[in-house]
CSV table of C-alpha atoms in Angstrom, one decimal:
chain,number,residue,atom,x,y,z
A,1,MET,CA,172.7,-109.9,-36.7
A,2,CYS,CA,173.8,-110.3,-39.7
A,3,LYS,CA,174.0,-114.1,-38.7
A,4,ARG,CA,170.4,-114.0,-37.5
A,5,ARG,CA,168.9,-112.6,-40.7
A,6,MET,CA,171.2,-115.4,-42.7
A,7,VAL,CA,169.4,-118.3,-40.6
A,8,ALA,CA,166.0,-117.1,-40.9
A,9,PHE,CA,166.7,-116.5,-44.8
A,10,GLU,CA,167.2,-120.6,-44.6
A,11,ASP,CA,164.4,-121.4,-42.7
A,12,TYR,CA,162.4,-119.4,-44.9
A,13,ILE,CA,163.4,-120.5,-48.3
A,14,LYS,CA,163.0,-124.3,-46.3
A,15,ASP,CA,159.4,-123.6,-45.5
A,16,LYS,CA,157.2,-126.1,-46.7
A,17,LYS,CA,153.4,-125.0,-45.5
A,18,HIS,CA,153.6,-121.9,-47.2
A,19,PRO,CA,156.3,-121.9,-49.7
A,20,PHE,CA,158.5,-119.1,-50.8
A,21,LEU,CA,158.0,-119.9,-54.5
A,22,ILE,CA,155.0,-120.1,-54.5
A,23,ASP,CA,153.8,-123.0,-56.4
A,24,PHE,CA,157.6,-124.9,-56.4
A,25,VAL,CA,158.8,-126.2,-53.3
A,26,VAL,CA,162.3,-125.5,-52.2
A,27,THR,CA,163.7,-129.2,-52.4
A,28,GLN,CA,167.6,-128.3,-51.6
A,29,TYR,CA,169.7,-125.1,-51.6
A,30,PHE,CA,173.4,-123.9,-51.1
A,31,LEU,CA,174.4,-120.7,-49.4
A,32,LYS,CA,177.3,-118.3,-49.7
A,33,THR,CA,178.5,-115.6,-47.7
A,34,GLU,CA,180.5,-112.2,-49.3
A,35,PHE,CA,181.3,-109.5,-48.4
A,36,GLN,CA,181.5,-106.2,-49.6
A,37,ARG,CA,183.7,-103.4,-50.0
A,38,GLY,CA,182.4,-102.1,-47.0
A,39,GLY,CA,182.9,-105.6,-44.9
A,40,LEU,CA,179.3,-106.5,-44.7
A,41,PRO,CA,177.8,-109.7,-45.9
A,42,HIS,CA,175.1,-110.5,-48.1
A,43,LEU,CA,174.4,-113.8,-49.7
A,44,HIS,CA,174.4,-115.6,-53.2
A,45,ALA,CA,171.7,-118.5,-53.1
A,46,LEU,CA,171.1,-121.4,-55.8
A,47,LEU,CA,167.4,-123.8,-55.1
A,48,TRP,CA,166.2,-126.7,-56.8
A,49,VAL,CA,162.3,-127.4,-57.0
A,50,ASP,CA,160.7,-130.1,-56.8
A,51,ASN,CA,159.0,-131.2,-60.2
A,52,PRO,CA,160.1,-128.0,-62.5
A,53,PRO,CA,158.4,-127.7,-65.7
A,54,SER,CA,160.5,-128.6,-69.0
A,55,LEU,CA,162.3,-126.1,-71.4
A,56,ASP,CA,161.1,-128.3,-74.2
A,57,THR,CA,157.3,-128.1,-74.4
A,58,VAL,CA,155.2,-125.3,-74.9
A,59,GLU,CA,153.1,-126.0,-72.1
A,60,GLY,CA,156.4,-125.9,-69.2
A,61,ARG,CA,157.7,-122.7,-71.3
A,62,THR,CA,153.9,-121.3,-70.4
A,63,THR,CA,154.1,-122.5,-67.2
A,64,ILE,CA,157.4,-120.8,-66.2
A,65,LEU,CA,156.7,-117.4,-68.0
A,66,ASP,CA,153.4,-117.7,-65.6
A,67,PHE,CA,155.3,-118.1,-61.9
A,68,VAL,CA,157.6,-115.3,-63.3
A,69,ASP,CA,154.7,-113.2,-64.1
A,70,LYS,CA,153.1,-114.0,-60.8
A,71,PHE,CA,156.0,-114.1,-58.9
A,72,LEU,CA,158.5,-111.1,-59.6
A,73,SER,CA,158.0,-107.5,-60.7
A,74,THR,CA,159.3,-104.6,-62.3
A,75,ASP,CA,156.7,-102.4,-61.1
A,76,LEU,CA,157.3,-99.2,-58.5
A,77,PRO,CA,154.5,-98.8,-56.4
A,78,ASP,CA,152.3,-95.9,-56.1
A,79,ARG,CA,154.0,-92.9,-54.4
A,80,ASN,CA,150.3,-91.6,-52.9
A,81,SER,CA,148.5,-94.8,-52.3
A,82,GLN,CA,151.6,-97.4,-51.7
A,83,PRO,CA,153.8,-94.9,-49.8
A,84,ARG,CA,155.6,-98.0,-47.8
A,85,ARG,CA,155.8,-100.5,-50.9
A,86,TYR,CA,156.9,-97.0,-53.1
A,87,LYS,CA,159.9,-96.3,-50.0
A,88,LEU,CA,161.3,-99.9,-50.1
A,89,VAL,CA,161.2,-100.1,-54.0
A,90,ARG,CA,163.2,-96.8,-54.7
A,91,LYS,CA,165.3,-97.7,-52.2
A,92,ASN,CA,166.0,-101.3,-52.5
A,93,GLN,CA,165.7,-102.2,-55.9
A,94,TYR,CA,166.2,-99.0,-58.1
A,95,HIS,CA,169.2,-98.9,-60.0
A,96,MET,CA,171.4,-95.8,-60.7
A,97,HIS,CA,174.5,-95.6,-62.0
A,98,THR,CA,177.9,-95.1,-59.4
A,99,PHE,CA,180.8,-96.0,-59.8
A,100,THR,CA,180.8,-99.5,-59.3
A,101,CYS,CA,178.9,-100.3,-62.5
A,102,TYR,CA,181.5,-99.3,-64.7
A,103,THR,CA,184.1,-101.6,-66.4
A,104,ASN,CA,187.3,-101.2,-68.1
A,105,LYS,CA,185.8,-102.1,-71.6
A,106,PRO,CA,181.9,-102.9,-72.4
A,107,ILE,CA,181.0,-106.0,-72.5
A,108,VAL,CA,179.0,-107.1,-75.7
A,109,ARG,CA,178.8,-110.1,-77.3
A,110,ILE,CA,177.5,-110.5,-80.9
A,111,ARG,CA,176.4,-113.6,-82.4
A,112,ARG,CA,177.4,-113.9,-85.9
A,113,GLY,CA,176.5,-115.8,-89.1
A,114,LYS,CA,178.8,-118.5,-90.9
A,115,LYS,CA,180.1,-116.9,-93.3
A,116,GLU,CA,180.0,-118.8,-96.5
A,117,LEU,CA,183.7,-119.9,-98.0
A,118,LYS,CA,183.3,-119.9,-102.1
A,119,ASN,CA,186.1,-121.0,-104.9
A,120,GLN,CA,188.6,-119.4,-106.2
A,121,GLN,CA,187.2,-119.9,-109.8
A,122,LYS,CA,184.1,-117.5,-110.1
A,123,ASP,CA,181.4,-119.0,-112.1
A,124,PRO,CA,180.2,-117.0,-115.3
A,125,ILE,CA,176.8,-116.2,-113.1
A,126,ASP,CA,178.7,-115.1,-110.7
A,127,VAL,CA,181.2,-112.6,-112.5
A,128,LYS,CA,177.6,-111.2,-114.2
A,129,THR,CA,176.6,-110.5,-110.2
A,130,ASP,CA,179.5,-108.5,-109.5
A,131,GLN,CA,179.5,-106.6,-112.6
A,132,THR,CA,175.8,-105.5,-111.5
A,133,SER,CA,177.3,-104.7,-107.9
A,134,SER,CA,179.4,-102.3,-109.2
A,135,ILE,CA,177.0,-100.6,-111.8
A,136,ASN,CA,174.9,-99.7,-108.1
A,137,ARG,CA,177.3,-99.3,-106.0
A,138,SER,CA,178.1,-96.2,-108.9
A,139,GLN,CA,174.9,-95.2,-108.7
A,140,GLU,CA,174.0,-95.2,-105.4
A,141,ASP,CA,172.6,-91.8,-104.9
A,142,ASP,CA,170.5,-92.6,-108.1
A,143,ILE,CA,169.1,-96.0,-106.2
A,144,TYR,CA,168.8,-95.0,-102.9
A,145,GLU,CA,166.3,-92.8,-101.5
A,146,LYS,CA,168.3,-89.0,-99.5
A,147,VAL,CA,166.7,-88.3,-96.3
A,148,ASP,CA,167.5,-85.5,-93.7
A,149,ALA,CA,169.0,-87.5,-90.6
A,150,ASN,CA,168.0,-84.4,-88.6
A,151,ILE,CA,164.3,-85.4,-88.8
A,152,ASP,CA,163.8,-88.5,-90.2
A,153,PRO,CA,162.3,-90.6,-87.8
A,154,ASP,CA,164.3,-93.9,-88.2
A,155,LEU,CA,167.2,-92.8,-87.8
A,156,ILE,CA,166.3,-90.6,-84.7
A,157,ASP,CA,165.6,-94.2,-83.3
A,158,THR,CA,168.4,-96.2,-84.7
A,159,ARG,CA,170.2,-93.2,-82.6
A,160,VAL,CA,168.5,-93.5,-79.2
A,161,GLU,CA,169.1,-97.7,-79.3
A,162,ARG,CA,172.3,-97.0,-80.0
A,163,ARG,CA,172.7,-94.8,-77.0
A,164,GLN,CA,170.4,-96.7,-74.9
A,165,PHE,CA,172.5,-100.1,-76.0
A,166,PHE,CA,175.9,-98.0,-75.5
A,167,GLU,CA,174.3,-97.2,-71.6
A,168,ARG,CA,173.3,-100.5,-71.5
A,169,ALA,CA,177.2,-101.8,-72.5
A,170,LYS,CA,179.2,-100.1,-70.2
A,171,CYS,CA,176.9,-100.7,-67.1
A,172,ARG,CA,178.2,-103.9,-64.8
A,173,PHE,CA,174.7,-104.9,-64.6
A,174,GLY,CA,173.0,-104.0,-67.8
A,175,LYS,CA,170.8,-101.1,-66.9
A,176,PRO,CA,168.7,-100.1,-67.6
A,177,GLU,CA,166.5,-103.0,-69.3
A,178,PRO,CA,165.0,-102.2,-72.6
A,179,LEU,CA,160.9,-102.1,-72.6
A,180,ALA,CA,158.8,-105.5,-72.9
A,181,ALA,CA,155.3,-105.1,-73.5
A,182,LYS,CA,155.5,-108.8,-71.7
A,183,THR,CA,157.3,-111.7,-70.2
A,184,HIS,CA,158.9,-113.7,-72.6
A,185,PHE,CA,162.2,-115.9,-73.8
A,186,ARG,CA,164.2,-114.2,-75.4
A,187,THR,CA,163.7,-114.3,-79.6
A,188,HIS,CA,166.7,-115.1,-81.8
A,189,LYS,CA,167.1,-112.1,-83.0
A,190,GLU,CA,167.3,-110.0,-79.5
A,191,ALA,CA,169.9,-112.9,-78.3
A,192,ARG,CA,172.2,-111.5,-81.6
A,193,ILE,CA,173.7,-108.7,-79.5
A,194,LEU,CA,174.2,-109.0,-75.5
A,195,THR,CA,175.4,-107.5,-72.9
A,196,ARG,CA,176.3,-108.3,-69.5
A,197,GLY,CA,173.5,-108.7,-66.9
A,198,ASP,CA,170.7,-110.1,-70.5
A,199,ARG,CA,168.8,-113.4,-69.2
A,200,ASP,CA,167.3,-115.8,-71.1
A,201,ILE,CA,163.7,-114.4,-70.1
A,202,ILE,CA,163.1,-111.1,-70.5
A,203,ILE,CA,160.8,-109.4,-67.9
A,204,LYS,CA,157.8,-107.2,-68.7
A,205,ARG,CA,158.6,-103.6,-68.2
A,206,THR,CA,156.6,-100.9,-69.8
A,207,THR,CA,157.4,-97.9,-68.6
A,208,GLU,CA,160.4,-95.9,-68.3
A,209,GLU,CA,160.9,-96.6,-64.2
A,210,SER,CA,160.2,-100.2,-64.5
A,211,ARG,CA,163.8,-100.0,-66.8
A,212,ARG,CA,166.1,-99.3,-64.1
A,213,ILE,CA,164.5,-101.5,-61.4
A,214,VAL,CA,165.8,-105.0,-60.2
A,215,PRO,CA,163.1,-107.5,-60.6
A,216,TYR,CA,161.2,-108.0,-56.8
A,217,ASN,CA,159.5,-110.1,-54.6
A,218,ILE,CA,157.1,-108.4,-52.7
A,219,ASN,CA,156.8,-111.0,-49.8
A,220,LEU,CA,161.2,-110.9,-49.7
A,221,LEU,CA,161.3,-107.5,-49.4
A,222,GLU,CA,158.6,-106.5,-47.0
A,223,THR,CA,160.0,-109.4,-45.2
A,224,PHE,CA,163.9,-108.8,-45.5
A,225,LYS,CA,164.2,-105.7,-46.2
A,226,CYS,CA,167.1,-105.8,-48.6
A,227,ASN,CA,167.6,-106.1,-52.3
A,228,HIS,CA,167.7,-109.3,-54.1
A,229,ASP,CA,167.8,-109.8,-57.7
A,230,ILE,CA,166.2,-113.6,-58.7
A,231,GLN,CA,166.6,-115.5,-62.1
A,232,ILE,CA,165.6,-118.6,-63.4
A,233,ILE,CA,168.2,-120.5,-64.5
A,234,THR,CA,167.5,-122.1,-68.0
A,235,ASP,CA,170.5,-124.0,-68.7
A,236,PRO,CA,172.5,-126.5,-66.1
A,237,TRP,CA,175.7,-125.9,-66.8
A,238,ALA,CA,175.2,-122.5,-66.0
A,239,ALA,CA,174.2,-123.4,-62.7
A,240,ALA,CA,177.0,-125.8,-62.4
A,241,GLU,CA,180.0,-122.8,-63.7
A,242,TYR,CA,177.7,-120.3,-60.8
A,243,LEU,CA,178.2,-122.8,-57.9
A,244,PHE,CA,182.2,-123.1,-58.6
A,245,SER,CA,182.4,-119.4,-59.6
A,246,TYR,CA,181.7,-118.7,-56.1
A,247,VAL,CA,183.3,-121.6,-54.3
A,248,SER,CA,186.6,-120.9,-56.1
A,249,LYS,CA,186.4,-117.1,-56.5
A,250,GLU,CA,189.7,-115.9,-56.2
A,251,ALA,CA,190.6,-112.8,-54.3
A,252,HIS,CA,191.5,-109.6,-55.3
A,253,MET,CA,195.6,-109.1,-54.1
A,254,GLU,CA,196.6,-112.7,-55.0
A,255,LYS,CA,195.2,-112.2,-58.0
A,256,ASP,CA,197.8,-108.8,-58.9
A,257,LEU,CA,200.6,-110.5,-56.9
A,258,VAL,CA,200.2,-112.9,-59.6
A,259,GLN,CA,200.0,-110.1,-62.3
A,260,GLN,CA,203.1,-108.7,-61.0
A,261,LEU,CA,204.7,-111.6,-61.3
A,262,ALA,CA,204.2,-112.4,-64.5
A,263,GLY,CA,206.0,-109.3,-65.3
A,264,CYS,CA,209.0,-110.4,-63.8
A,265,SER,CA,211.7,-111.5,-65.9
A,266,ALA,CA,214.0,-114.6,-65.8
A,267,SER,CA,217.5,-115.0,-67.0
A,268,THR,CA,217.6,-119.7,-66.4
A,269,LEU,CA,215.0,-121.6,-65.6
A,270,GLU,CA,216.2,-122.1,-61.9
A,271,GLU,CA,215.3,-118.7,-61.4
A,272,ALA,CA,212.0,-118.6,-62.4
A,273,ARG,CA,211.4,-121.7,-60.9
A,274,ARG,CA,212.6,-120.0,-57.0
A,275,VAL,CA,210.5,-116.7,-58.3
A,276,LEU,CA,207.3,-119.2,-59.3
A,277,LEU,CA,207.6,-121.3,-55.6
A,278,LYS,CA,207.8,-117.9,-54.1
A,279,ALA,CA,205.0,-116.3,-55.7
A,280,GLY,CA,202.8,-120.0,-54.6
A,281,ASN,CA,203.9,-119.9,-51.2
A,282,ALA,CA,202.6,-115.8,-50.6
A,283,VAL,CA,199.4,-117.0,-52.2
A,284,LEU,CA,199.1,-120.1,-49.9
A,285,SER,CA,200.1,-117.8,-46.1
A,286,HIS,CA,198.8,-115.1,-47.0
A,287,ARG,CA,195.0,-113.2,-47.4
A,288,GLN,CA,193.9,-109.9,-46.5
A,289,ILE,CA,190.5,-110.0,-45.2
A,290,GLY,CA,188.0,-107.5,-43.5
A,291,LYS,CA,187.6,-106.9,-40.0
A,292,VAL,CA,183.8,-108.5,-39.8
A,293,GLU,CA,184.8,-111.3,-42.0
A,294,ALA,CA,187.4,-111.8,-39.5
A,295,ALA,CA,185.6,-111.8,-36.6
A,296,TRP,CA,183.3,-114.5,-38.9
A,297,LEU,CA,185.9,-116.4,-38.9
A,298,ILE,CA,187.5,-116.8,-35.2
A,299,LEU,CA,183.9,-117.6,-34.4
A,300,GLY,CA,183.3,-120.6,-36.7
A,301,ILE,CA,180.2,-119.1,-38.5
A,302,PRO,CA,180.3,-120.3,-41.8
A,303,LEU,CA,180.5,-118.7,-44.8
A,304,TYR,CA,179.0,-122.0,-47.2
A,305,ARG,CA,175.7,-123.1,-45.9
A,306,CYS,CA,173.8,-125.9,-48.1
A,307,SER,CA,170.9,-128.1,-47.9
A,308,MET,CA,172.5,-131.7,-48.7
A,309,ALA,CA,175.7,-132.8,-47.1
A,310,THR,CA,178.8,-133.7,-48.9
A,311,VAL,CA,180.6,-137.7,-48.1
A,312,HIS,CA,183.7,-138.5,-50.6
A,313,LEU,CA,184.6,-142.2,-51.3
A,314,TYR,CA,188.6,-142.9,-51.9
A,315,ILE,CA,188.2,-146.1,-53.8
A,316,SER,CA,191.8,-147.1,-55.1
A,317,LEU,CA,193.1,-150.4,-56.1
A,318,PRO,CA,195.2,-152.9,-53.2
A,319,CYS,CA,198.4,-152.1,-55.0
A,320,HIS,CA,198.0,-148.1,-55.0
A,321,GLU,CA,196.3,-147.2,-52.4
A,322,ASP,CA,197.1,-144.9,-49.4
A,323,ARG,CA,196.5,-145.0,-45.8
A,324,LEU,CA,196.8,-143.3,-42.8
A,325,LEU,CA,198.1,-144.4,-39.4
A,326,LYS,CA,197.0,-144.1,-35.9
A,327,ASN,CA,200.2,-143.4,-34.4
A,328,ILE,CA,202.8,-142.0,-37.5
A,329,ASN,CA,205.5,-143.2,-34.6
A,330,ILE,CA,205.2,-146.4,-34.5
A,331,ASP,CA,207.7,-149.3,-35.9
A,332,MET,CA,207.2,-149.8,-39.0
A,333,ASN,CA,208.3,-153.3,-39.1
A,334,SER,CA,205.3,-154.7,-37.3
A,335,VAL,CA,202.6,-152.4,-39.0
A,336,GLY,CA,199.4,-154.7,-38.6
A,337,GLU,CA,195.5,-153.7,-40.1
A,338,HIS,CA,194.4,-152.4,-36.8
A,339,ASP,CA,197.7,-149.4,-37.0
A,340,PHE,CA,195.7,-147.6,-39.7
A,341,ILE,CA,192.8,-145.2,-39.2
A,342,GLN,CA,189.6,-147.1,-40.5
A,343,THR,CA,187.7,-145.5,-43.8
A,344,ILE,CA,184.0,-146.0,-44.5
A,345,ILE,CA,184.5,-148.4,-46.8
A,346,HIS,CA,186.7,-150.9,-44.0
A,347,ARG,CA,183.3,-150.0,-42.1
A,348,TYR,CA,180.9,-150.9,-45.1
A,349,SER,CA,182.8,-154.6,-45.2
A,350,ASN,CA,181.7,-154.6,-41.4
A,351,ARG,CA,178.1,-154.0,-41.9
A,352,PRO,CA,175.6,-156.8,-39.4
A,353,ALA,CA,174.3,-159.6,-42.2
A,354,THR,CA,170.7,-158.8,-40.5
A,355,PRO,CA,168.4,-157.5,-41.8
A,356,GLU,CA,168.5,-158.3,-44.8
A,357,ILE,CA,168.1,-154.6,-46.1
A,358,ILE,CA,171.1,-153.9,-45.0
A,359,ASN,CA,173.0,-157.0,-45.8
A,360,ASP,CA,172.1,-156.2,-49.9
A,361,LEU,CA,173.6,-152.4,-49.3
A,362,SER,CA,176.1,-151.1,-51.5
A,363,LEU,CA,178.5,-149.1,-50.9
A,364,PHE,CA,177.0,-145.8,-52.5
A,365,GLU,CA,173.6,-146.6,-50.6
A,366,PHE,CA,175.6,-147.0,-47.4
A,367,ALA,CA,177.4,-143.7,-47.8
A,368,ILE,CA,174.5,-141.9,-48.7
A,369,TRP,CA,172.3,-142.7,-45.6
A,370,PHE,CA,175.1,-144.1,-42.7
A,371,SER,CA,177.5,-142.3,-40.7
A,372,THR,CA,179.4,-143.1,-37.1
A,373,ASP,CA,177.3,-142.5,-33.7
A,374,TYR,CA,179.4,-140.5,-31.8
A,375,THR,CA,176.8,-139.7,-29.1
A,376,SER,CA,176.7,-141.3,-26.1
A,377,SER,CA,173.2,-142.5,-26.1
A,378,ASN,CA,171.7,-145.5,-24.4
A,379,TYR,CA,171.2,-148.2,-26.4
A,380,GLU,CA,170.5,-151.5,-26.6
A,381,GLU,CA,172.3,-153.9,-28.7
A,382,SER,CA,169.0,-156.2,-29.1
A,383,GLU,CA,167.6,-153.1,-31.2
A,384,ASN,CA,169.6,-154.8,-34.0
A,385,ASN,CA,166.7,-157.1,-33.9
A,386,THR,CA,164.0,-155.0,-34.0
A,387,LEU,CA,165.1,-152.7,-37.3
A,388,THR,CA,161.9,-152.3,-39.4
A,389,PRO,CA,163.0,-152.2,-43.1
A,390,ASN,CA,161.3,-149.7,-45.4
A,391,PRO,CA,159.0,-150.6,-47.8
A,392,LEU,CA,159.5,-147.6,-49.9
A,393,TRP,CA,163.3,-148.2,-49.7
A,394,LYS,CA,164.5,-147.6,-53.6
A,395,THR,CA,161.6,-146.0,-54.9
A,396,ASN,CA,162.8,-143.0,-54.1
A,397,TYR,CA,166.6,-141.6,-52.9
A,398,ASN,CA,164.5,-140.0,-49.7
A,399,GLU,CA,163.6,-143.7,-48.8
A,400,PRO,CA,165.9,-144.0,-46.1
A,401,PRO,CA,166.3,-148.1,-45.9
A,402,LEU,CA,165.3,-148.3,-42.3
A,403,LEU,CA,162.0,-146.9,-40.9
A,404,LYS,CA,162.7,-144.4,-38.1
A,405,THR,CA,160.3,-146.5,-35.0
A,406,SER,CA,161.4,-144.4,-31.8
A,407,THR,CA,162.4,-140.9,-31.1
A,408,HIS,CA,166.1,-141.9,-32.4
A,409,PHE,CA,167.3,-142.7,-36.1
A,410,PRO,CA,167.7,-146.0,-36.9
A,411,ARG,CA,171.0,-147.1,-35.7
A,412,ILE,CA,173.1,-150.9,-36.9
A,413,ILE,CA,175.7,-152.6,-34.6
A,414,LEU,CA,179.1,-153.3,-36.9
A,415,THR,CA,180.9,-156.6,-36.4
A,416,SER,CA,184.0,-154.8,-35.4
A,417,GLY,CA,181.4,-153.2,-32.1
A,418,GLN,CA,180.8,-149.9,-33.0
A,419,THR,CA,177.6,-147.9,-33.8
A,420,MET,CA,176.3,-146.7,-37.1
A,421,ARG,CA,173.3,-144.0,-37.5
A,422,GLN,CA,171.3,-143.7,-40.1
A,423,HIS,CA,171.0,-140.3,-41.2
A,424,ARG,CA,167.8,-137.8,-41.4
A,425,ASN,CA,168.4,-136.7,-45.3
A,426,ALA,CA,169.9,-138.4,-47.8
A,427,LYS,CA,174.1,-137.1,-48.1
A,428,CYS,CA,175.7,-136.6,-51.6
A,429,VAL,CA,177.9,-138.8,-52.6
A,430,THR,CA,181.5,-137.7,-55.1
A,431,PHE,CA,184.0,-140.1,-56.3
A,432,THR,CA,187.5,-139.9,-58.4
A,433,CYS,CA,187.3,-141.9,-61.0
A,434,LEU,CA,190.3,-142.5,-63.1
A,435,HIS,CA,188.7,-142.3,-66.8
A,436,ASP,CA,192.7,-142.8,-68.5
A,437,ASP,CA,193.4,-146.2,-65.9
A,438,THR,CA,190.5,-148.6,-67.0
A,439,ALA,CA,191.7,-150.8,-64.4
A,440,GLN,CA,191.3,-148.5,-61.7
A,441,SER,CA,187.5,-147.5,-63.5
A,442,ILE,CA,186.2,-150.8,-63.5
A,443,TYR,CA,186.9,-151.3,-59.7
A,444,SER,CA,185.5,-148.5,-58.8
A,445,LEU,CA,182.2,-148.6,-60.1
A,446,LEU,CA,182.4,-152.5,-58.7
A,447,CYS,CA,182.8,-151.3,-55.3
A,448,LEU,CA,180.2,-148.6,-55.8
A,449,ASN,CA,177.1,-150.9,-56.9
A,450,ILE,CA,178.4,-154.3,-56.2
A,451,PRO,CA,177.4,-155.5,-52.4
A,452,PHE,CA,181.1,-157.3,-51.2
A,453,ARG,CA,182.3,-157.8,-48.1
A,454,ASP,CA,186.6,-158.6,-49.3
A,455,PRO,CA,186.8,-156.4,-52.5
A,456,VAL,CA,189.9,-157.4,-52.9
A,457,LEU,CA,188.6,-161.3,-52.6
A,458,GLU,CA,185.6,-161.1,-54.6
A,459,PHE,CA,186.8,-158.5,-57.0
A,460,LEU,CA,190.2,-159.2,-58.0
A,461,GLY,CA,190.3,-162.8,-57.2
A,462,GLY,CA,192.9,-162.1,-54.3
A,463,LYS,CA,195.5,-160.3,-56.7
A,464,GLU,CA,197.0,-156.7,-55.7
A,465,GLU,CA,197.0,-156.5,-59.6
A,466,PRO,CA,194.6,-157.6,-61.5
A,467,GLU,CA,194.4,-157.7,-65.3
A,468,ILE,CA,191.8,-155.7,-67.0
A,469,TYR,CA,190.4,-158.6,-68.8
A,470,ASP,CA,189.1,-160.3,-65.6
A,471,LEU,CA,188.3,-157.6,-64.3
A,472,HIS,CA,185.6,-157.0,-67.5
A,473,GLN,CA,184.5,-160.3,-66.7
A,474,VAL,CA,183.5,-159.3,-62.9
A,475,LEU,CA,181.9,-156.6,-64.1
A,476,VAL,CA,180.1,-158.2,-67.2
A,477,GLN,CA,178.9,-161.1,-64.7
A,478,HIS,CA,177.1,-158.7,-62.2
A,479,HIS,CA,175.8,-156.9,-65.5
A,480,HIS,CA,173.2,-159.7,-66.3
């Protein structure tokens, strides 16, 4: 049932006919399934939208605030006129402090102004100022107004704000939220002291009840009847941090084990190495998971879902390249090129010369759109001559090089006889660029962006270990 809801949510956010985000269409998404203490799964999602408004313009910021007011709400529906919605919000979106809210220490961030550095030698003017200040301090009772702390409204408000602030600081979710007359971007004054849960956009909250309500979308709430917390990400680095934090989130038992071993004392370096090796093996080979998560893993249900597939390119200079053998028991004295596993770079080198659009593909473009076809569908070789180039190729990242003219996606036949199929959607390409190795970096850039058949011959002049100057000249030549 949980898996069905996950798939249903994926279809829900992908709907372009009736966009989930009203004014914006979701173009890409990343989903990560996690399991709570009781074993029930919950979902973390990161969504990219088409043509987002700019934060650098007044019009863009206004558009964002208008969208937030239209898409999210912190109001508690009327109990009498909207009893169903009232129950949904109270059950799923109303925050009440529990044991999971409280952390060991309140998390508070204070943005302080820069301190001015003064010379040790004081000017006569400074000395006079210090004398005046000392006089003022000695006459404080005469200078400052005396008030009764129990009835003065300013001091009473200060105590209330202080109590509310530390209540928020102790809560892991920063509840209850402060009141706000309208939705707005956090001001410099409001950003001076931050607690956990504070965000760049402060949503409109005009009642005490709304301070404890997690912002919700009424359509999503009525469709899935579950708790959700939606926020607008205004910083791309925050999005990257969010992705990596959940992809590489540590398990509690491994963390506790490392902390325990950190307190162990070792008398010699060799003993310390043995302790660390033992700890590393324990972390790699042991992990405690719940029953539900174990069932998901056994059934092969993916814990990660992403709208864009990723292919990694391993590009290395011939003198540093590692190759995998098809058969590890082969006689090493008689190893030939046919004994190695072919990579996407070798398949790219064997691409057909016709049509011209395929011949002119770079390795980067080839990796984005083509992968090995393992299907056993009937496919005639003559189709290679009927491939139709896409006139919109290179006008948009999502425009493929070949048009789909039949029920099957376009396929190309390599010179080795292998068949490659064009994807429905573009893939994401990753590669490792060693910035501390200049020759390797230049070679990677050339292989990625310049069409080639034999990179060693065309870029390195047939040398296994090229000179940096020669590689740079090749790069400059292709740049012009």
